[in-house]
CSV table of C-alpha atoms and ligand atoms in Angstrom, one decimal:
chain,number,residue,atom,x,y,z
A,16,MET,CA,60.0,38.2,-49.6
A,17,GLN,CA,56.7,38.0,-47.8
A,18,LEU,CA,58.4,37.4,-44.4
A,19,LYS,CA,61.3,39.8,-44.8
A,20,ASP,CA,63.2,40.3,-41.5
A,21,LYS,CA,60.5,38.4,-39.5
A,22,ILE,CA,61.9,36.3,-36.7
A,23,ALA,CA,60.5,32.8,-36.6
A,24,ILE,CA,60.8,29.8,-34.2
A,25,ILE,CA,59.9,26.5,-35.7
A,26,THR,CA,59.8,23.4,-33.5
A,27,GLY,CA,60.5,19.9,-34.9
A,28,ALA,CA,62.3,21.7,-37.8
A,29,ALA,CA,65.1,19.2,-38.3
A,30,SER,CA,62.8,16.9,-40.2
A,31,GLY,CA,59.8,16.6,-42.5
A,32,ILE,CA,57.2,19.3,-42.5
A,33,GLY,CA,59.0,21.6,-40.1
A,34,ARG,CA,62.2,21.5,-42.0
A,35,GLU,CA,60.4,22.4,-45.3
A,36,ILE,CA,58.7,25.3,-43.5
A,37,ALA,CA,62.0,26.5,-42.2
A,38,ILE,CA,63.6,26.4,-45.7
A,39,GLU,CA,60.6,28.3,-47.3
A,40,TYR,CA,60.5,30.8,-44.5
A,41,ALA,CA,64.2,31.6,-45.0
A,42,ARG,CA,63.5,31.9,-48.8
A,43,ALA,CA,60.7,34.4,-47.9
A,44,GLY,CA,63.2,36.5,-46.0
A,45,ALA,CA,62.6,35.3,-42.4
A,46,LYS,CA,65.3,34.6,-39.8
A,47,VAL,CA,64.5,31.0,-38.7
A,48,ALA,CA,65.3,29.2,-35.5
A,49,ILE,CA,65.4,25.5,-36.0
A,50,ALA,CA,64.3,24.1,-32.6
A,51,ASP,CA,64.5,20.3,-32.2
A,52,LEU,CA,65.4,17.6,-29.8
A,53,SER,CA,68.9,17.0,-31.2
A,54,GLY,CA,71.1,20.1,-31.2
A,55,ASP,CA,73.3,18.5,-33.8
A,56,ALA,CA,70.3,17.9,-36.2
A,57,ALA,CA,69.0,21.4,-35.6
A,58,ALA,CA,72.4,22.9,-36.3
A,59,ALA,CA,72.8,20.8,-39.5
A,60,THR,CA,69.5,22.1,-40.9
A,61,ALA,CA,70.4,25.7,-39.9
A,62,ALA,CA,73.8,25.3,-41.6
A,63,GLU,CA,72.1,24.1,-44.8
A,64,ILE,CA,69.9,27.2,-44.8
A,65,ASN,CA,72.8,29.5,-44.1
A,66,ALA,CA,74.8,27.9,-46.9
A,67,GLY,CA,71.9,28.7,-49.3
A,68,GLY,CA,72.0,32.4,-48.4
A,69,GLY,CA,69.4,32.4,-45.6
A,70,THR,CA,69.7,33.2,-41.9
A,71,ALA,CA,69.1,30.4,-39.5
A,72,MET,CA,70.3,29.1,-36.1
A,73,GLY,CA,69.9,25.7,-34.4
A,74,VAL,CA,68.4,25.5,-31.0
A,75,ALA,CA,68.4,22.3,-28.9
A,76,MET,CA,64.9,22.2,-27.4
A,77,ASN,CA,62.7,19.5,-26.0
A,78,VAL,CA,59.3,21.2,-26.2
A,79,THR,CA,58.1,19.3,-23.1
A,80,ASP,CA,60.8,20.9,-21.0
A,81,GLU,CA,59.8,24.3,-19.6
A,82,ALA,CA,63.4,25.4,-18.9
A,83,GLN,CA,64.6,24.5,-22.3
A,84,VAL,CA,61.7,26.2,-24.1
A,85,ASP,CA,62.1,29.4,-22.1
A,86,ALA,CA,65.9,29.5,-22.5
A,87,GLY,CA,65.8,28.6,-26.2
A,88,THR,CA,63.1,31.3,-26.9
A,89,ALA,CA,65.0,33.9,-24.9
A,90,ARG,CA,68.2,33.0,-26.8
A,91,VAL,CA,66.5,33.6,-30.2
A,92,ALA,CA,64.9,36.9,-29.0
A,93,ALA,CA,68.2,38.2,-27.7
A,94,ALA,CA,70.1,37.2,-30.8
A,95,TRP,CA,67.7,38.7,-33.4
A,96,GLY,CA,65.5,41.2,-31.4
A,97,GLY,CA,62.3,39.5,-30.6
A,98,VAL,CA,60.0,36.8,-31.9
A,99,ASP,CA,57.4,37.4,-34.7
A,100,ILE,CA,56.3,33.9,-35.6
A,101,LEU,CA,56.0,30.6,-33.8
A,102,VAL,CA,55.3,27.4,-35.7
A,103,SER,CA,54.5,24.8,-33.0
A,104,ASN,CA,55.1,21.7,-35.2
A,105,ALA,CA,57.1,19.1,-33.2
A,106,GLY,CA,55.1,15.8,-33.0
A,107,ILE,CA,55.2,12.0,-32.9
A,108,GLN,CA,52.7,9.3,-33.7
A,109,ILE,CA,51.9,6.1,-31.7
A,110,ILE,CA,49.8,3.4,-33.3
A,111,SER,CA,47.8,1.3,-30.9
A,112,PRO,CA,44.2,0.3,-30.0
A,113,ILE,CA,43.1,2.0,-26.8
A,114,VAL,CA,42.8,-1.3,-25.0
A,115,GLU,CA,46.5,-2.0,-25.5
A,116,LEU,CA,47.8,1.5,-25.2
A,117,LYS,CA,50.2,2.1,-22.3
A,118,PHE,CA,49.4,5.0,-20.1
A,119,GLU,CA,53.0,6.2,-20.4
A,120,ASP,CA,52.7,6.3,-24.2
A,121,TRP,CA,49.4,8.3,-23.9
A,122,LYS,CA,51.2,10.8,-21.6
A,123,ARG,CA,54.3,11.0,-23.8
A,124,LEU,CA,52.3,11.8,-27.0
A,125,VAL,CA,50.0,14.3,-25.3
A,126,ALA,CA,53.0,16.0,-23.6
A,127,ILE,CA,54.8,16.6,-26.9
A,128,HIS,CA,51.7,17.9,-28.8
A,129,LEU,CA,49.9,19.8,-26.0
A,130,ASP,CA,52.4,20.7,-23.3
A,131,GLY,CA,54.8,21.6,-26.1
A,132,ALA,CA,52.3,23.8,-27.8
A,133,PHE,CA,51.4,25.5,-24.5
A,134,LEU,CA,55.1,26.1,-23.4
A,135,THR,CA,56.3,27.4,-26.7
A,136,THR,CA,53.2,29.6,-27.1
A,137,ARG,CA,53.6,31.1,-23.7
A,138,ALA,CA,57.3,31.9,-24.3
A,139,ALA,CA,56.7,33.3,-27.8
A,140,MET,CA,53.7,35.4,-26.7
A,141,ARG,CA,55.7,37.0,-23.9
A,142,GLU,CA,58.3,38.0,-26.5
A,143,MET,CA,55.7,39.2,-29.0
A,144,ILE,CA,53.9,41.3,-26.4
A,145,LYS,CA,57.3,42.8,-25.3
A,146,GLY,CA,58.2,43.6,-28.9
A,147,GLY,CA,54.9,45.4,-29.5
A,148,ARG,CA,54.9,44.3,-33.2
A,149,GLY,CA,52.1,41.7,-33.1
A,150,GLY,CA,52.8,38.1,-34.1
A,151,SER,CA,51.5,34.9,-35.7
A,152,VAL,CA,51.2,31.6,-33.8
A,153,ILE,CA,50.7,28.6,-36.1
A,154,TYR,CA,50.0,25.1,-34.8
A,155,MET,CA,50.6,21.9,-36.8
A,156,GLY,CA,47.2,20.2,-36.4
A,157,SER,CA,46.1,17.5,-38.7
A,158,VAL,CA,42.9,16.2,-40.5
A,159,HIS,CA,42.9,14.4,-37.1
A,160,SER,CA,42.1,17.8,-35.5
A,161,HIS,CA,38.6,17.2,-37.1
A,162,GLU,CA,38.3,13.5,-37.9
A,163,ALA,CA,39.0,10.3,-36.0
A,164,SER,CA,40.8,7.2,-37.0
A,165,PRO,CA,41.2,4.0,-35.1
A,166,LEU,CA,44.5,3.2,-33.5
A,167,LYS,CA,45.3,6.9,-32.9
A,168,ALA,CA,43.5,7.9,-29.7
A,169,PRO,CA,46.1,10.2,-28.1
A,170,TYR,CA,47.0,11.8,-31.4
A,171,VAL,CA,43.4,12.5,-32.4
A,172,ALA,CA,42.7,13.8,-28.9
A,173,ALA,CA,45.8,16.1,-28.8
A,174,LYS,CA,45.2,17.4,-32.4
A,175,HIS,CA,41.6,18.3,-31.5
A,176,GLY,CA,43.0,20.0,-28.4
A,177,LEU,CA,45.2,22.3,-30.5
A,178,ILE,CA,42.1,23.8,-32.1
A,179,GLY,CA,40.9,24.9,-28.7
A,180,LEU,CA,44.2,26.3,-27.7
A,181,ALA,CA,44.5,28.3,-31.0
A,182,LYS,CA,41.0,29.8,-30.3
A,183,VAL,CA,42.0,31.0,-26.9
A,184,VAL,CA,45.3,32.4,-28.2
A,185,ALA,CA,43.3,34.2,-30.9
A,186,LYS,CA,41.1,35.8,-28.2
A,187,GLU,CA,43.8,36.6,-25.7
A,188,GLY,CA,46.3,37.7,-28.3
A,189,ALA,CA,44.0,40.1,-30.3
A,190,LYS,CA,44.7,43.2,-28.3
A,191,ASP,CA,48.4,42.7,-29.0
A,192,ARG,CA,47.8,41.9,-32.7
A,193,ILE,CA,48.8,38.3,-32.1
A,194,ARG,CA,47.0,35.9,-34.5
A,195,SER,CA,46.7,32.2,-34.1
A,196,ASN,CA,45.7,29.5,-36.6
A,197,VAL,CA,46.0,25.8,-37.1
A,198,ILE,CA,47.2,24.0,-40.3
A,199,CYS,CA,45.5,20.6,-40.7
A,200,PRO,CA,47.4,18.5,-43.3
A,201,GLY,CA,46.3,15.1,-44.7
A,202,PHE,CA,48.9,12.4,-45.0
A,203,VAL,CA,52.4,13.7,-45.9
A,204,ARG,CA,55.3,11.4,-46.7
A,205,THR,CA,57.7,12.1,-43.9
A,206,PRO,CA,59.6,9.9,-41.5
A,207,LEU,CA,56.5,10.1,-39.2
A,208,VAL,CA,54.3,8.5,-41.8
A,209,ASP,CA,56.8,6.1,-43.3
A,210,LYS,CA,57.2,4.6,-39.8
A,211,GLN,CA,53.4,4.0,-39.4
A,212,ILE,CA,52.7,2.3,-42.8
A,213,PRO,CA,54.2,-1.0,-41.7
A,214,GLU,CA,52.8,-0.6,-38.1
A,215,GLN,CA,49.3,0.0,-39.5
A,216,ALA,CA,49.6,-2.9,-41.9
A,217,LYS,CA,50.5,-5.2,-39.0
A,218,ALA,CA,47.7,-3.9,-36.7
A,219,LEU,CA,45.0,-4.1,-39.4
A,220,GLY,CA,46.3,-7.3,-41.0
A,221,ILE,CA,46.5,-5.8,-44.5
A,222,SER,CA,49.4,-5.0,-46.9
A,223,GLU,CA,51.4,-1.8,-46.9
A,224,ALA,CA,50.0,-0.9,-50.3
A,225,ASP,CA,46.5,-1.3,-48.9
A,226,VAL,CA,47.3,1.0,-45.9
A,227,ILE,CA,48.3,3.7,-48.4
A,228,ARG,CA,45.4,3.1,-50.9
A,229,ASN,CA,42.6,2.1,-48.6
A,230,VAL,CA,43.4,3.8,-45.3
A,231,MET,CA,45.5,6.9,-45.8
A,232,LEU,CA,44.3,8.2,-49.2
A,233,LYS,CA,40.9,6.5,-49.4
A,234,ASP,CA,38.9,9.6,-48.9
A,235,THR,CA,41.0,12.1,-50.8
A,236,VAL,CA,39.5,13.5,-54.1
A,237,ASP,CA,42.5,12.2,-56.2
A,238,GLY,CA,44.4,9.5,-54.2
A,239,GLU,CA,47.3,11.9,-53.7
A,240,PHE,CA,49.5,12.6,-50.7
A,241,THR,CA,49.7,16.2,-49.4
A,242,THR,CA,53.3,17.4,-49.8
A,243,VAL,CA,55.7,19.3,-47.4
A,244,GLN,CA,55.6,22.1,-50.0
A,245,ASP,CA,51.8,22.3,-49.8
A,246,VAL,CA,52.0,22.7,-46.0
A,247,ALA,CA,55.0,25.2,-46.2
A,248,GLN,CA,53.1,27.5,-48.6
A,249,THR,CA,50.1,27.5,-46.2
A,250,ALA,CA,52.4,28.3,-43.4
A,251,ILE,CA,53.8,31.3,-45.3
A,252,PHE,CA,50.3,32.5,-46.2
A,253,LEU,CA,49.2,32.4,-42.5
A,254,ALA,CA,52.3,34.0,-41.2
A,255,ALA,CA,52.2,36.8,-43.7
A,256,PHE,CA,48.5,37.7,-43.4
A,257,GLY,CA,48.2,41.3,-42.6
A,258,SER,CA,45.3,41.7,-40.1
A,259,ASN,CA,43.4,40.0,-37.2
A,260,ALA,CA,40.7,39.0,-39.8
A,261,LEU,CA,42.3,35.6,-40.2
A,262,THR,CA,42.6,34.2,-36.6
A,263,GLY,CA,41.3,31.3,-34.6
A,264,GLN,CA,40.9,29.2,-37.8
A,265,SER,CA,42.0,25.9,-39.0
A,266,VAL,CA,43.1,25.5,-42.6
A,267,ILE,CA,42.7,22.0,-44.0
A,268,VAL,CA,45.3,21.0,-46.6
A,269,SER,CA,44.3,17.4,-47.4
A,270,HIS,CA,43.4,16.8,-51.1
A,271,GLY,CA,39.7,17.0,-50.0
A,272,TRP,CA,40.0,14.1,-47.5
A,273,CYS,CA,38.3,16.4,-45.0
A,274,MET,CA,36.0,19.2,-46.2
A,275,GLN,CA,34.5,21.7,-43.7
B,317,LIG,P1,58.9,14.1,-38.5
B,317,LIG,O1,59.0,12.9,-37.7
B,317,LIG,O2,59.5,14.1,-39.9
B,317,LIG,O3,59.4,15.4,-37.7
B,317,LIG,C1,59.0,15.6,-36.4
B,317,LIG,C2,60.2,16.4,-35.7
B,317,LIG,O4,59.7,16.7,-34.4
B,317,LIG,C3,61.5,15.6,-35.6
B,317,LIG,O5,62.6,16.4,-36.1
B,317,LIG,C4,61.6,15.3,-34.1
B,317,LIG,O6,62.9,15.2,-33.7
B,317,LIG,C5,60.8,16.5,-33.5
B,317,LIG,N1,60.4,16.2,-32.2
B,317,LIG,C6,59.8,15.1,-31.7
B,317,LIG,N2,59.6,15.2,-30.4
B,317,LIG,C7,60.1,16.5,-30.0
B,317,LIG,C8,60.2,17.2,-28.8
B,317,LIG,N3,59.8,16.6,-27.6
B,317,LIG,N4,60.8,18.4,-28.8
B,317,LIG,C9,61.3,18.9,-29.9
B,317,LIG,N5,61.2,18.3,-31.1
B,317,LIG,C10,60.6,17.1,-31.2
B,317,LIG,O7,57.3,14.3,-38.6
B,317,LIG,P2,56.4,15.3,-39.6
B,317,LIG,O8,55.5,14.4,-40.4
B,317,LIG,O9,57.2,16.3,-40.2
B,317,LIG,O10,55.4,15.9,-38.4
B,317,LIG,C11,55.5,17.3,-38.1
B,317,LIG,C12,54.2,17.7,-37.5
B,317,LIG,O11,53.2,17.5,-38.5
B,317,LIG,C13,53.7,16.8,-36.3
B,317,LIG,O12,53.0,17.6,-35.3
B,317,LIG,C14,52.7,15.9,-37.0
B,317,LIG,O13,51.7,15.4,-36.1
B,317,LIG,C15,52.1,16.8,-38.0
B,317,LIG,N6,51.4,16.2,-39.1
B,317,LIG,C16,52.0,15.3,-39.9
B,317,LIG,C17,51.3,14.7,-40.9
B,317,LIG,C18,52.0,13.7,-41.9
B,317,LIG,O14,51.3,13.0,-42.6
B,317,LIG,N7,53.3,13.6,-41.9
B,317,LIG,C19,50.0,15.0,-41.2
B,317,LIG,C20,49.4,15.9,-40.3
B,317,LIG,C21,50.1,16.5,-39.3
């Protein structure tokens, strides 16, 4: 029970990586708020956790909407008595060469990843400071926080940006014992990745099997996907860490695709 009675907000937690982090946080004793675009999907994931003996609530939250983020965070803090952990995880992917990328698509992706990270961080930090118990802010970065790939300009730019934000949060948050770190996974089989396999195959003119073998997993040490479990265990480790010694860092979980 490494996170016993901790209060966590996880964005994008109705699917994929966020969902697994929510399940594992609940198993580790945390109360988890499942924040996602669809209130119904968030409530369904929360109900599943509650049925398994955990404590969860669904919160309808578009992370790019200031009022929804502030209201959702306040609702969680009022219900459970503060906020101890934020996992800013909500994200999308758009596959396109720069010369064909629509400005509105650039703005949509950057808004979800960076505006969303800022708004949820600000709301959570205010609650953490008010609570006086410290806190942990975790961003879902990517190997693309360190490396570039073609066809992913806004994603790579936004994921690099999260590293900068995490470093500022680490510096500003230290006096209130608020730590901030970034998890940088390699490719994980979630709906986000399943959607881009055929898109990349089309854009690159290769088969879907070649996208997996020669694009996604080419530089790993063993040709394996990272799993939602790998990422969730890292998220527990970072949230449970006991001092300011581990802050302002990025932890790369990628089967050696990226080594730093
Ligand atoms: P996913 O598509 O399974 O889940 C993303 C979730 O985010 C969905 O539930 C979606 O509804 C939610 N979401 C999207 N826009 C939102 C918004 N505006 N407000 C609130 N919620 C919103 O994807 P995933 O693979 O689990 O991705 C989660 C995070 O992990 C993303 O930030 C992604 O960039 C990152 N990531 C994924 C991989 C991978 O290979 N899957 C690798 C590295 C990093």
